[in-house]
CSV table of C-alpha atoms in Angstrom, one decimal:
chain,number,residue,atom,x,y,z
J,1,MET,CA,4.4,-47.2,12.6
J,2,ALA,CA,4.2,-44.7,10.0
J,3,PHE,CA,7.7,-43.5,10.4
J,4,GLN,CA,9.1,-46.7,11.2
J,5,SER,CA,8.0,-48.2,7.2
J,6,LEU,CA,9.0,-44.8,5.9
J,7,ARG,CA,12.6,-45.0,7.6
J,8,SER,CA,12.6,-48.3,6.0
J,9,GLU,CA,12.1,-47.3,2.8
J,10,TYR,CA,14.5,-44.7,3.0
J,11,MET,CA,17.1,-46.9,4.3
J,12,GLN,CA,16.6,-49.0,1.5
J,13,ILE,CA,17.7,-46.6,-1.1
J,14,PRO,CA,21.5,-47.4,-2.2
J,15,PRO,CA,23.8,-45.2,0.1
J,16,VAL,CA,25.6,-42.7,-2.5
J,17,THR,CA,22.0,-41.9,-3.7
J,18,ARG,CA,20.7,-41.5,-0.4
J,19,VAL,CA,23.4,-39.2,0.7
J,20,TYR,CA,23.4,-37.1,-2.7
J,21,THR,CA,19.7,-36.4,-2.7
J,22,THR,CA,19.0,-35.7,0.8
J,23,ALA,CA,22.2,-33.4,0.9
J,24,CYS,CA,20.3,-31.9,-2.4
J,25,VAL,CA,17.2,-31.5,-0.7
J,26,LEU,CA,18.0,-30.4,2.7
J,27,THR,CA,20.2,-27.7,0.9
J,28,THR,CA,17.1,-26.3,-0.8
J,29,LEU,CA,15.7,-26.7,2.1
J,30,ALA,CA,17.9,-24.7,4.0
J,31,VAL,CA,17.7,-21.8,1.2
J,32,GLN,CA,14.1,-21.7,1.8
J,33,LEU,CA,13.9,-21.4,5.4
J,34,ASP,CA,16.8,-18.5,4.7
J,35,ILE,CA,19.2,-20.1,6.7
J,36,VAL,CA,21.4,-19.7,4.0
J,37,THR,CA,21.2,-17.8,0.8
J,38,PRO,CA,22.3,-19.3,-2.7
J,39,PHE,CA,25.2,-16.4,-2.7
J,40,GLN,CA,26.8,-18.7,0.1
J,41,LEU,CA,26.7,-21.7,-2.3
J,42,TYR,CA,27.6,-20.9,-5.9
J,43,PHE,CA,30.5,-21.8,-7.3
J,44,ASN,CA,32.8,-18.8,-7.4
J,45,PRO,CA,36.4,-19.5,-8.3
J,46,ILE,CA,37.8,-16.2,-6.8
J,47,LEU,CA,36.1,-17.0,-3.5
J,48,ILE,CA,37.3,-20.5,-3.5
J,49,LEU,CA,41.0,-19.6,-4.6
J,50,LYS,CA,41.5,-16.5,-2.8
J,51,GLN,CA,39.3,-16.6,0.5
J,52,GLY,CA,39.5,-20.5,0.7
J,53,GLN,CA,36.0,-21.3,0.5
J,54,ILE,CA,36.8,-24.6,-0.8
J,55,TYR,CA,33.2,-26.0,0.0
J,56,ARG,CA,31.3,-24.1,-2.8
J,57,LEU,CA,33.1,-26.6,-4.6
J,58,VAL,CA,30.4,-29.2,-3.4
J,59,THR,CA,27.5,-26.8,-3.0
J,60,THR,CA,27.4,-26.0,-6.6
J,61,PHE,CA,26.4,-29.7,-7.1
J,62,LEU,CA,23.4,-29.3,-4.3
J,63,PHE,CA,21.6,-26.4,-5.3
J,64,PHE,CA,18.5,-27.3,-7.9
J,65,GLY,CA,17.2,-23.9,-7.2
J,66,THR,CA,13.9,-23.2,-4.8
J,67,PHE,CA,10.8,-25.4,-4.2
J,68,GLY,CA,9.1,-25.3,-7.8
J,69,PHE,CA,8.8,-27.6,-10.9
J,70,ASN,CA,12.4,-27.1,-11.9
J,71,PHE,CA,13.4,-28.6,-8.5
J,72,PHE,CA,11.1,-31.2,-8.4
J,73,PHE,CA,11.6,-32.3,-12.1
J,74,ASN,CA,15.4,-32.5,-11.5
J,75,MET,CA,15.2,-34.3,-8.2
J,76,ILE,CA,13.2,-36.7,-9.7
J,77,PHE,CA,15.5,-37.5,-12.2
J,78,THR,CA,18.5,-37.2,-9.9
J,79,TYR,CA,17.0,-39.8,-7.5
J,80,ARG,CA,15.9,-42.1,-10.1
J,81,TYR,CA,19.2,-42.8,-12.2
J,82,CYS,CA,21.2,-42.4,-9.9
J,83,ARG,CA,19.5,-45.1,-8.2
J,84,MET,CA,19.2,-47.2,-11.3
J,85,LEU,CA,22.9,-46.9,-11.6
J,86,GLU,CA,24.0,-47.6,-8.4
J,87,GLU,CA,21.3,-50.8,-8.1
J,88,GLY,CA,22.0,-51.7,-11.4
J,89,SER,CA,25.8,-51.7,-13.1
J,90,PHE,CA,27.3,-50.5,-10.1
J,91,ARG,CA,25.8,-53.0,-7.7
J,92,ASP,CA,28.1,-54.0,-5.4
J,93,ARG,CA,30.4,-51.5,-6.9
J,94,THR,CA,30.0,-48.2,-4.1
J,95,ALA,CA,33.4,-47.4,-4.6
J,96,ASP,CA,33.8,-47.2,-8.7
J,97,PHE,CA,30.4,-45.6,-8.3
J,98,VAL,CA,32.0,-43.0,-6.2
J,99,MET,CA,35.1,-42.9,-8.3
J,100,MET,CA,32.4,-42.2,-11.1
J,101,PHE,CA,31.0,-39.0,-9.1
J,102,LEU,CA,34.6,-37.6,-8.5
J,103,PHE,CA,35.4,-37.5,-12.2
J,104,GLY,CA,32.2,-35.9,-13.0
J,105,ALA,CA,32.8,-33.1,-10.5
J,106,VAL,CA,36.1,-32.4,-11.4
J,107,PHE,CA,35.7,-32.5,-15.0
J,108,MET,CA,32.7,-30.2,-14.2
J,109,ILE,CA,34.2,-27.7,-12.3
J,110,ALA,CA,37.1,-27.7,-14.8
J,111,PHE,CA,34.6,-26.5,-17.2
J,112,ALA,CA,33.2,-24.3,-14.7
J,113,PHE,CA,36.6,-22.4,-14.6
J,114,VAL,CA,36.0,-21.5,-18.4
J,115,VAL,CA,32.3,-21.2,-18.9
J,116,ASN,CA,31.3,-19.6,-16.1
J,117,LEU,CA,28.7,-21.5,-14.2
J,118,LEU,CA,27.3,-20.9,-11.1
J,119,PHE,CA,25.2,-24.3,-10.0
J,120,LEU,CA,26.4,-27.5,-11.3
J,121,GLY,CA,23.2,-30.0,-10.2
J,122,GLN,CA,21.4,-29.9,-13.2
J,123,ALA,CA,24.9,-30.9,-15.3
J,124,PHE,CA,25.6,-33.5,-13.0
J,125,THR,CA,22.0,-35.0,-13.2
J,126,ILE,CA,22.3,-35.2,-17.2
J,127,MET,CA,25.6,-36.7,-17.1
J,128,LEU,CA,24.0,-39.6,-14.5
J,129,VAL,CA,21.8,-40.0,-17.3
J,130,TYR,CA,23.4,-40.2,-20.0
J,131,ILE,CA,25.8,-43.0,-18.5
J,132,TRP,CA,22.5,-45.0,-17.5
J,133,SER,CA,21.1,-44.6,-21.2
J,134,ARG,CA,24.1,-45.5,-22.9
J,135,ARG,CA,24.6,-48.6,-20.7
J,136,ASN,CA,20.7,-49.7,-21.3
J,137,PRO,CA,20.5,-49.1,-25.1
J,138,LEU,CA,17.4,-51.3,-25.6
J,139,ILE,CA,15.1,-49.9,-23.1
J,140,ARG,CA,12.1,-48.3,-24.7
J,141,MET,CA,10.9,-45.1,-23.1
J,142,ASN,CA,7.7,-42.9,-23.4
J,143,PHE,CA,8.1,-39.3,-22.3
J,144,PHE,CA,4.9,-38.3,-21.3
J,145,GLY,CA,2.8,-40.0,-23.6
J,146,ILE,CA,4.2,-37.8,-26.2
J,147,LEU,CA,7.9,-39.6,-27.3
J,148,ASN,CA,8.5,-43.3,-27.7
J,149,PHE,CA,11.9,-43.7,-28.1
J,150,TYR,CA,15.1,-46.0,-26.9
J,151,ALA,CA,16.9,-44.7,-23.8
J,152,PRO,CA,20.5,-43.4,-25.8
J,153,TYR,CA,18.1,-40.7,-27.0
J,154,LEU,CA,16.6,-39.4,-23.3
J,155,PRO,CA,19.4,-37.1,-22.7
J,156,TRP,CA,18.8,-35.4,-26.1
J,157,VAL,CA,15.3,-35.2,-25.3
J,158,LEU,CA,16.1,-33.5,-21.8
J,159,LEU,CA,18.0,-31.1,-23.9
J,160,GLY,CA,15.0,-30.3,-26.0
J,161,PHE,CA,12.9,-29.8,-23.0
J,162,SER,CA,15.0,-27.7,-21.4
J,163,LEU,CA,15.4,-25.3,-24.5
J,164,LEU,CA,11.6,-25.3,-24.4
J,165,LEU,CA,11.6,-24.2,-20.6
J,166,GLY,CA,14.3,-21.3,-21.4
J,167,ASN,CA,16.9,-23.1,-19.8
J,168,ALA,CA,20.3,-22.6,-20.3
J,169,VAL,CA,21.2,-25.5,-22.9
J,170,TYR,CA,25.1,-25.1,-22.4
J,171,VAL,CA,24.4,-26.9,-18.5
J,172,ASP,CA,22.7,-29.8,-20.4
J,173,LEU,CA,25.4,-29.9,-23.1
J,174,MET,CA,28.3,-30.2,-20.4
J,175,GLY,CA,26.6,-33.2,-18.8
J,176,ILE,CA,26.3,-34.8,-22.2
J,177,ALA,CA,30.2,-34.1,-23.0
J,178,VAL,CA,31.3,-35.1,-19.4
J,179,GLY,CA,29.5,-38.0,-19.4
J,180,HIS,CA,30.3,-39.3,-22.8
J,181,ILE,CA,33.7,-39.0,-21.6
J,182,TYR,CA,33.7,-41.1,-18.5
J,183,TYR,CA,31.7,-43.5,-21.2
J,184,PHE,CA,34.2,-43.8,-23.7
J,185,LEU,CA,37.0,-44.3,-21.1
J,186,GLU,CA,35.6,-46.4,-19.0
J,187,ASP,CA,33.1,-48.6,-21.3
J,188,VAL,CA,34.3,-48.3,-25.0
J,189,PHE,CA,38.2,-47.5,-24.9
J,190,PRO,CA,39.2,-50.6,-23.2
J,191,HIS,CA,37.6,-52.9,-25.8
J,192,GLN,CA,39.0,-51.5,-28.0
J,193,ARG,CA,42.2,-53.1,-30.0
J,194,GLY,CA,45.2,-51.7,-28.1
J,195,GLY,CA,43.0,-50.4,-25.5
J,196,PHE,CA,43.2,-50.7,-21.5
J,197,LYS,CA,41.8,-49.1,-18.4
J,198,LEU,CA,42.7,-45.8,-17.6
J,199,LEU,CA,40.2,-45.0,-14.6
J,200,LYS,CA,41.3,-47.3,-11.9
J,201,THR,CA,39.5,-46.9,-8.4
J,202,PRO,CA,41.9,-46.2,-5.6
J,203,SER,CA,41.8,-49.5,-3.2
J,204,ILE,CA,41.7,-47.3,-0.2
J,205,LEU,CA,37.8,-46.6,-1.3
J,206,LYS,CA,37.3,-50.4,-2.4
J,207,ASN,CA,38.6,-51.0,1.6
J,208,LEU,CA,36.2,-48.2,2.9
J,209,LEU,CA,33.2,-48.6,0.5
J,210,ASP,CA,32.7,-52.2,-1.2
J,211,GLY,CA,30.8,-54.7,1.3
J,212,THR,CA,29.8,-57.9,0.4
J,213,PRO,CA,27.7,-58.5,-2.8
J,214,ASP,CA,23.9,-58.5,-2.2
J,215,ASN,CA,22.2,-61.4,-4.0
J,216,ASP,CA,18.8,-60.6,-3.1
J,217,TYR,CA,18.8,-57.3,-5.9
J,218,VAL,CA,15.2,-56.9,-7.3
J,219,PRO,CA,15.6,-54.9,-10.4
J,220,LEU,CA,13.6,-52.1,-10.4
J,221,PRO,CA,10.5,-51.4,-13.0
J,222,GLU,CA,12.8,-49.1,-15.4
J,223,GLU,CA,15.2,-51.6,-15.4
J,224,ARG,CA,13.2,-54.7,-16.7
J,225,PRO,CA,12.2,-55.0,-20.8
J,226,GLY,CA,10.0,-52.3,-21.9
J,227,GLY,CA,11.0,-49.4,-19.9
J,228,PHE,CA,9.6,-47.4,-18.3
J,229,ASP,CA,6.2,-44.7,-19.7
J,230,TRP,CA,7.1,-41.3,-18.0
J,231,GLY,CA,3.4,-40.0,-18.7
J,232,ASN,CA,1.5,-42.5,-17.2
J,233,ASN,CA,4.1,-43.4,-14.5
J,234,ARG,CA,3.6,-47.3,-15.8
J,235,PRO,CA,6.3,-50.2,-16.8
J,236,GLY,CA,6.3,-51.0,-20.2
J,237,ALA,CA,3.2,-49.3,-20.9
J,238,ASP,CA,4.1,-48.8,-24.6
J,239,GLU,CA,4.6,-52.1,-24.8
J,240,ASN,CA,1.5,-52.7,-24.2
J,241,ARG,CA,0.1,-50.2,-26.8
J,242,GLU,CA,1.8,-52.4,-29.3
């Protein structure tokens, strides 16, 4: 009975979020069990171009480090904001969501050739957070009961948090930069005078991935007015304190 309930909850996760987060967890589990090593997963241009190890273009986005605080912190943010995007502004637009994934991945891989980054999962998470935050500018947030701010400041709060943890700040900056490029091309430039839509999802993706509209969608607590209280895990807690 418990397994059926768990399976039901798992299958309710939107497909792209489910596939990506599951792949991240399974990759980390494989490393933890010594089935593979990080040396087989990291981004290496020489091995990709000269030895044809194309799979590294994917695995570089799937490994967040071994099980620990950094892994769980990154996975919570990846799951939460990936799901909120897919069920929010990308609802019934799975093909467009996959296109956003591909756009971000291509830009980050291009940057990685220059900056020499090994793993791009954290930068990809920051990109998801940035896009969500720009599309939800009025949501108020509380970060572990310490900071109260509006959603567009969240990527910069995470950047400061990474700095405190001693992580490489340029990884977060790359995620913010790629997220801003996507946001500008998709949400800003087409609405400018003389602007037009540059990012167009191929018809083949739309035919494969887009299904019938879901009219029974119930917004997540984070998408409702008041935002999300990270410290207490309660929606809109900062409103109650006012």
